[in-house]
mmCIF file of C-alpha atoms in Angstrom:
data_model
loop_
_atom_site.group_PDB
_atom_site.id
_atom_site.type_symbol
_atom_site.label_atom_id
_atom_site.label_comp_id
_atom_site.label_asym_id
_atom_site.label_seq_id
_atom_site.Cartn_x
_atom_site.Cartn_y
_atom_site.Cartn_z
ATOM 1 C CA UNK A 195 -129.348 126.637 -98.650
ATOM 2 C CA UNK A 196 -126.515 124.133 -98.252
ATOM 3 C CA UNK A 197 -123.015 125.026 -99.513
ATOM 4 C CA UNK A 198 -122.381 123.807 -103.051
ATOM 5 C CA UNK A 199 -120.037 120.915 -102.168
ATOM 6 C CA UNK A 200 -122.377 119.561 -99.496
ATOM 7 C CA UNK A 201 -125.318 119.901 -101.899
ATOM 8 C CA UNK A 202 -123.499 117.861 -104.566
ATOM 9 C CA UNK A 203 -122.702 115.090 -102.067
ATOM 10 C CA UNK A 204 -126.308 115.004 -100.863
ATOM 11 C CA UNK A 205 -127.553 114.831 -104.475
ATOM 12 C CA UNK A 206 -125.137 111.979 -105.196
ATOM 13 C CA UNK A 207 -126.541 109.960 -102.289
ATOM 14 C CA UNK A 208 -130.141 110.806 -103.229
ATOM 15 C CA UNK A 209 -129.709 109.605 -106.822
ATOM 16 C CA UNK A 210 -127.943 106.436 -105.678
ATOM 17 C CA UNK A 211 -130.983 105.584 -103.546
ATOM 18 C CA UNK A 212 -133.431 106.469 -106.360
ATOM 19 C CA UNK A 213 -131.613 104.249 -108.866
ATOM 20 C CA UNK A 214 -131.469 101.385 -106.372
ATOM 21 C CA UNK A 215 -135.223 101.670 -105.799
ATOM 22 C CA UNK A 216 -135.904 101.577 -109.554
ATOM 23 C CA UNK A 217 -133.720 98.546 -110.150
ATOM 24 C CA UNK A 218 -135.042 96.558 -107.205
ATOM 25 C CA UNK A 219 -138.606 97.149 -108.366
ATOM 26 C CA UNK A 220 -138.065 95.692 -111.850
ATOM 27 C CA UNK A 221 -140.680 93.032 -112.656
ATOM 28 C CA UNK A 222 -137.932 90.425 -112.867
ATOM 29 C CA UNK A 223 -134.858 91.168 -110.692
ATOM 30 C CA UNK A 224 -132.812 88.636 -112.693
ATOM 31 C CA UNK A 225 -133.190 90.655 -115.888
ATOM 32 C CA UNK A 226 -131.381 93.886 -115.102
ATOM 33 C CA UNK A 227 -129.210 94.112 -118.225
ATOM 34 C CA UNK A 228 -130.097 95.553 -121.610
ATOM 35 C CA UNK A 229 -129.280 92.281 -123.452
ATOM 36 C CA UNK A 230 -131.738 90.328 -121.337
ATOM 37 C CA UNK A 231 -134.607 92.599 -122.415
ATOM 38 C CA UNK A 232 -133.807 92.618 -126.154
ATOM 39 C CA UNK A 233 -137.080 91.029 -127.222
ATOM 40 C CA UNK A 234 -139.126 93.714 -125.472
ATOM 41 C CA UNK A 235 -137.298 96.667 -127.036
ATOM 42 C CA UNK A 236 -138.524 97.916 -130.394
ATOM 43 C CA UNK A 237 -137.202 100.384 -132.952
ATOM 44 C CA UNK A 238 -137.657 103.993 -131.889
ATOM 45 C CA UNK A 239 -137.329 103.078 -128.219
ATOM 46 C CA UNK A 240 -137.302 105.855 -125.661
ATOM 47 C CA UNK A 241 -134.289 106.107 -123.398
ATOM 48 C CA UNK A 242 -134.226 108.348 -120.342
ATOM 49 C CA UNK A 243 -131.763 109.595 -117.751
ATOM 50 C CA UNK A 244 -133.231 111.048 -114.595
ATOM 51 C CA UNK A 245 -131.682 112.737 -111.603
ATOM 52 C CA UNK A 246 -133.031 114.416 -108.494
ATOM 53 C CA UNK A 247 -131.811 117.117 -106.155
ATOM 54 C CA UNK A 248 -132.431 117.911 -102.507
ATOM 55 C CA UNK A 249 -132.557 121.581 -103.502
ATOM 56 C CA UNK A 250 -134.240 121.767 -106.961
ATOM 57 C CA UNK A 251 -134.481 125.571 -107.097
ATOM 58 C CA UNK A 252 -130.732 126.067 -106.635
ATOM 59 C CA UNK A 253 -129.511 123.102 -108.677
ATOM 60 C CA UNK A 254 -128.017 123.288 -112.153
ATOM 61 C CA UNK A 255 -129.046 119.927 -113.565
ATOM 62 C CA UNK A 256 -126.504 120.065 -116.388
ATOM 63 C CA UNK A 257 -123.806 120.366 -113.746
ATOM 64 C CA UNK A 258 -125.357 117.542 -111.724
ATOM 65 C CA UNK A 259 -125.638 115.180 -114.706
ATOM 66 C CA UNK A 260 -121.987 115.717 -115.683
ATOM 67 C CA UNK A 261 -120.482 115.282 -112.219
ATOM 68 C CA UNK A 262 -122.322 112.193 -110.974
ATOM 69 C CA UNK A 263 -122.976 108.611 -112.049
ATOM 70 C CA UNK A 264 -126.368 108.135 -113.690
ATOM 71 C CA UNK A 265 -128.233 105.245 -115.240
ATOM 72 C CA UNK A 266 -129.618 105.181 -118.757
ATOM 73 C CA UNK A 267 -133.027 103.485 -118.733
ATOM 74 C CA UNK A 268 -135.160 102.090 -121.521
ATOM 75 C CA UNK A 269 -138.738 103.279 -121.037
ATOM 76 C CA UNK A 270 -141.057 100.430 -121.976
ATOM 77 C CA UNK A 271 -144.606 101.388 -122.935
ATOM 78 C CA UNK A 272 -145.818 97.784 -122.909
ATOM 79 C CA UNK A 273 -144.570 97.013 -119.400
ATOM 80 C CA UNK A 274 -144.928 100.510 -117.936
ATOM 81 C CA UNK A 275 -141.499 100.452 -116.331
ATOM 82 C CA UNK A 276 -137.943 101.676 -116.847
ATOM 83 C CA UNK A 277 -135.372 98.978 -117.634
ATOM 84 C CA UNK A 278 -131.710 99.641 -116.664
ATOM 85 C CA UNK A 279 -129.578 99.811 -119.799
ATOM 86 C CA UNK A 280 -126.196 101.307 -118.975
ATOM 87 C CA UNK A 281 -124.370 103.338 -116.375
ATOM 88 C CA UNK A 282 -123.131 106.780 -117.431
ATOM 89 C CA UNK A 283 -120.090 108.119 -115.571
ATOM 90 C CA UNK A 284 -119.615 111.892 -115.707
ATOM 91 C CA UNK A 285 -121.441 112.293 -119.004
ATOM 92 C CA UNK A 286 -120.866 115.068 -121.534
ATOM 93 C CA UNK A 287 -123.796 117.183 -122.735
ATOM 94 C CA UNK A 288 -123.601 119.021 -126.068
ATOM 95 C CA UNK A 289 -126.261 121.483 -127.191
ATOM 96 C CA UNK A 290 -126.402 123.406 -130.478
ATOM 97 C CA UNK A 291 -128.011 126.817 -130.005
ATOM 98 C CA UNK A 292 -129.016 129.650 -132.309
ATOM 99 C CA UNK A 293 -127.743 132.518 -130.169
ATOM 100 C CA UNK A 294 -126.782 136.009 -131.232
ATOM 101 C CA UNK A 295 -123.347 136.727 -129.806
ATOM 102 C CA UNK A 296 -121.960 140.224 -130.021
ATOM 103 C CA UNK A 297 -121.006 143.456 -128.352
ATOM 104 C CA UNK A 298 -123.599 146.156 -127.794
ATOM 105 C CA UNK A 299 -125.984 146.194 -130.745
ATOM 106 C CA UNK A 300 -123.490 144.596 -133.121
ATOM 107 C CA UNK A 301 -123.970 140.854 -133.688
ATOM 108 C CA UNK A 302 -120.917 138.818 -134.761
ATOM 109 C CA UNK A 303 -122.201 135.240 -134.549
ATOM 110 C CA UNK A 304 -125.583 133.518 -134.763
ATOM 111 C CA UNK A 305 -124.726 129.983 -133.640
ATOM 112 C CA UNK A 306 -122.851 128.385 -130.789
ATOM 113 C CA UNK A 307 -122.249 125.002 -129.191
ATOM 114 C CA UNK A 308 -122.635 124.681 -125.443
ATOM 115 C CA UNK A 309 -120.729 121.787 -123.844
ATOM 116 C CA UNK A 310 -121.105 120.623 -120.252
ATOM 117 C CA UNK A 311 -118.248 118.439 -118.995
ATOM 118 C CA UNK A 312 -117.251 117.733 -115.378
ATOM 119 C CA UNK A 313 -119.708 120.386 -114.237
ATOM 120 C CA UNK A 314 -118.109 123.130 -116.346
ATOM 121 C CA UNK A 315 -119.900 124.891 -119.199
ATOM 122 C CA UNK A 316 -117.916 125.851 -122.311
ATOM 123 C CA UNK A 317 -119.430 127.941 -125.096
ATOM 124 C CA UNK A 318 -117.809 127.439 -128.505
ATOM 125 C CA UNK A 319 -118.361 129.667 -131.531
ATOM 126 C CA UNK A 320 -116.485 131.053 -134.508
ATOM 127 C CA UNK A 321 -113.605 128.810 -135.572
ATOM 128 C CA UNK A 322 -111.797 128.460 -132.277
ATOM 129 C CA UNK A 323 -113.290 130.784 -129.654
ATOM 130 C CA UNK A 324 -114.271 129.304 -126.306
ATOM 131 C CA UNK A 325 -115.803 131.033 -123.309
ATOM 132 C CA UNK A 326 -115.741 129.000 -120.102
ATOM 133 C CA UNK A 327 -118.417 130.045 -117.631
ATOM 134 C CA UNK A 328 -118.261 129.487 -113.903
ATOM 135 C CA UNK A 329 -120.785 130.453 -111.271
ATOM 136 C CA UNK A 330 -119.491 132.644 -108.454
ATOM 137 C CA UNK A 331 -121.974 131.745 -105.705
ATOM 138 C CA UNK A 332 -120.443 134.126 -103.182
ATOM 139 C CA UNK A 333 -120.861 137.202 -105.394
ATOM 140 C CA UNK A 334 -123.906 135.808 -107.242
ATOM 141 C CA UNK A 335 -122.532 136.309 -110.748
ATOM 142 C CA UNK A 336 -121.179 134.355 -113.701
ATOM 143 C CA UNK A 337 -117.455 134.528 -114.438
ATOM 144 C CA UNK A 338 -116.376 134.141 -118.064
ATOM 145 C CA UNK A 339 -112.884 133.125 -119.176
ATOM 146 C CA UNK A 340 -111.866 133.552 -122.802
ATOM 147 C CA UNK A 341 -109.763 131.026 -124.728
ATOM 148 C CA UNK A 342 -108.985 131.265 -128.424
ATOM 149 C CA UNK A 343 -106.581 130.454 -131.240
ATOM 150 C CA UNK A 344 -106.822 132.110 -134.637
ATOM 151 C CA UNK A 345 -107.641 129.258 -137.019
ATOM 152 C CA UNK A 346 -109.432 128.766 -140.312
ATOM 153 C CA UNK A 347 -109.092 130.726 -143.533
ATOM 154 C CA UNK A 348 -107.457 134.151 -143.688
ATOM 155 C CA UNK A 349 -110.802 135.965 -143.646
ATOM 156 C CA UNK A 350 -112.113 133.787 -140.794
ATOM 157 C CA UNK A 351 -109.033 134.459 -138.667
ATOM 158 C CA UNK A 352 -109.354 138.194 -139.179
ATOM 159 C CA UNK A 353 -113.080 138.115 -138.400
ATOM 160 C CA UNK A 354 -112.566 136.163 -135.165
ATOM 161 C CA UNK A 355 -109.694 138.449 -134.207
ATOM 162 C CA UNK A 356 -111.735 141.608 -134.781
ATOM 163 C CA UNK A 357 -114.488 140.179 -132.603
ATOM 164 C CA UNK A 358 -112.113 139.256 -129.765
ATOM 165 C CA UNK A 359 -110.912 142.869 -129.550
ATOM 166 C CA UNK A 360 -114.397 144.230 -128.862
ATOM 167 C CA UNK A 361 -115.489 142.616 -125.549
ATOM 168 C CA UNK A 362 -111.971 143.070 -124.171
ATOM 169 C CA UNK A 363 -112.120 146.776 -125.008
ATOM 170 C CA UNK A 364 -115.591 147.544 -123.615
ATOM 171 C CA UNK A 365 -115.611 144.778 -120.958
ATOM 172 C CA UNK A 366 -119.092 143.690 -122.042
ATOM 173 C CA UNK A 367 -120.447 140.773 -124.045
ATOM 174 C CA UNK A 368 -124.018 140.111 -125.175
ATOM 175 C CA UNK A 369 -125.943 136.861 -125.674
ATOM 176 C CA UNK A 370 -129.277 137.330 -127.461
ATOM 177 C CA UNK A 371 -129.228 141.011 -126.521
ATOM 178 C CA UNK A 372 -128.520 140.377 -122.825
ATOM 179 C CA UNK A 373 -125.317 142.156 -121.837
ATOM 180 C CA UNK A 374 -122.970 140.559 -119.330
ATOM 181 C CA UNK A 375 -119.793 141.911 -117.716
ATOM 182 C CA UNK A 376 -116.636 140.550 -119.319
ATOM 183 C CA UNK A 377 -113.228 141.281 -117.828
ATOM 184 C CA UNK A 378 -111.200 138.090 -118.198
ATOM 185 C CA UNK A 379 -109.598 138.453 -121.614
ATOM 186 C CA UNK A 380 -107.142 141.325 -121.245
ATOM 187 C CA UNK A 381 -104.123 139.149 -120.435
ATOM 188 C CA UNK A 382 -104.646 137.159 -123.666
ATOM 189 C CA UNK A 383 -105.141 140.126 -125.958
ATOM 190 C CA UNK A 384 -101.677 141.676 -125.869
ATOM 191 C CA UNK A 385 -99.224 143.277 -128.297
ATOM 192 C CA UNK A 386 -98.461 139.885 -129.851
ATOM 193 C CA UNK A 387 -102.154 139.364 -130.615
ATOM 194 C CA UNK A 388 -102.559 142.826 -132.162
ATOM 195 C CA UNK A 389 -99.354 142.342 -134.160
ATOM 196 C CA UNK A 390 -100.601 139.026 -135.537
ATOM 197 C CA UNK A 391 -103.993 140.496 -136.430
ATOM 198 C CA UNK A 392 -102.335 143.475 -138.122
ATOM 199 C CA UNK A 393 -100.110 141.141 -140.181
ATOM 200 C CA UNK A 394 -103.117 139.099 -141.312
ATOM 201 C CA UNK A 395 -104.925 142.274 -142.392
ATOM 202 C CA UNK A 396 -101.868 143.431 -144.383
ATOM 203 C CA UNK A 397 -101.701 140.069 -146.160
ATOM 204 C CA UNK A 398 -105.384 140.344 -147.061
ATOM 205 C CA UNK A 399 -104.940 143.907 -148.380
ATOM 206 C CA UNK A 400 -101.926 142.847 -150.462
ATOM 207 C CA UNK A 401 -103.868 139.988 -152.028
ATOM 208 C CA UNK A 402 -106.755 142.321 -152.847
ATOM 209 C CA UNK A 403 -104.381 144.722 -154.625
ATOM 210 C CA UNK A 404 -103.350 141.850 -156.873
ATOM 211 C CA UNK A 405 -107.027 141.003 -157.465
ATOM 212 C CA UNK A 406 -106.675 137.715 -155.611
ATOM 213 C CA UNK A 407 -110.048 137.222 -154.003
ATOM 214 C CA UNK A 408 -109.726 133.534 -153.150
ATOM 215 C CA UNK A 409 -109.647 133.028 -149.389
ATOM 216 C CA UNK A 410 -106.460 131.402 -148.097
ATOM 217 C CA UNK A 411 -106.236 128.628 -145.535
#
């Protein structure tokens, strides 16, 4: 298997050649732009982006699509060809997932947004929690870096804060019941964090004593 950087360069060249072949084989080489094919494109048109790899089994296609230039094609059923529409430079992929995120058997969240940008995957959930994943090819594992800021209503901030404590404490995090090692959040969860979380909890308790049950922003 080629090293990662060499594999990315080889994939870049491969996709350049594939796109050139597609565009040179268009039925009319003078009509390569979207505007020139307007009359052939109907409502509900299918658009496709394709990419290839010299090493399919070891390629993360989300990473490949967000680190290379790709062409968006209109797929014409009538003409049985793909018409070049636009060039996409380092695209961004966003996926909404229904994932159970928690620690051990306890589930804290049921939804997340996965964003691929410049070959890096960020997982967003809660109000402002982000986990950035990075593949460690040498050690064959996934590294996870935690980023967060306590935002939202009072109750939401406390909930997010209570969650953040857990994976840092046990050094484990689970996605849909699959536990993964997690050891990159300890420097962020310090005395200042615990002090802030404690203050928020005291404010909530004080409000409850005065029978104020409206959540505060």
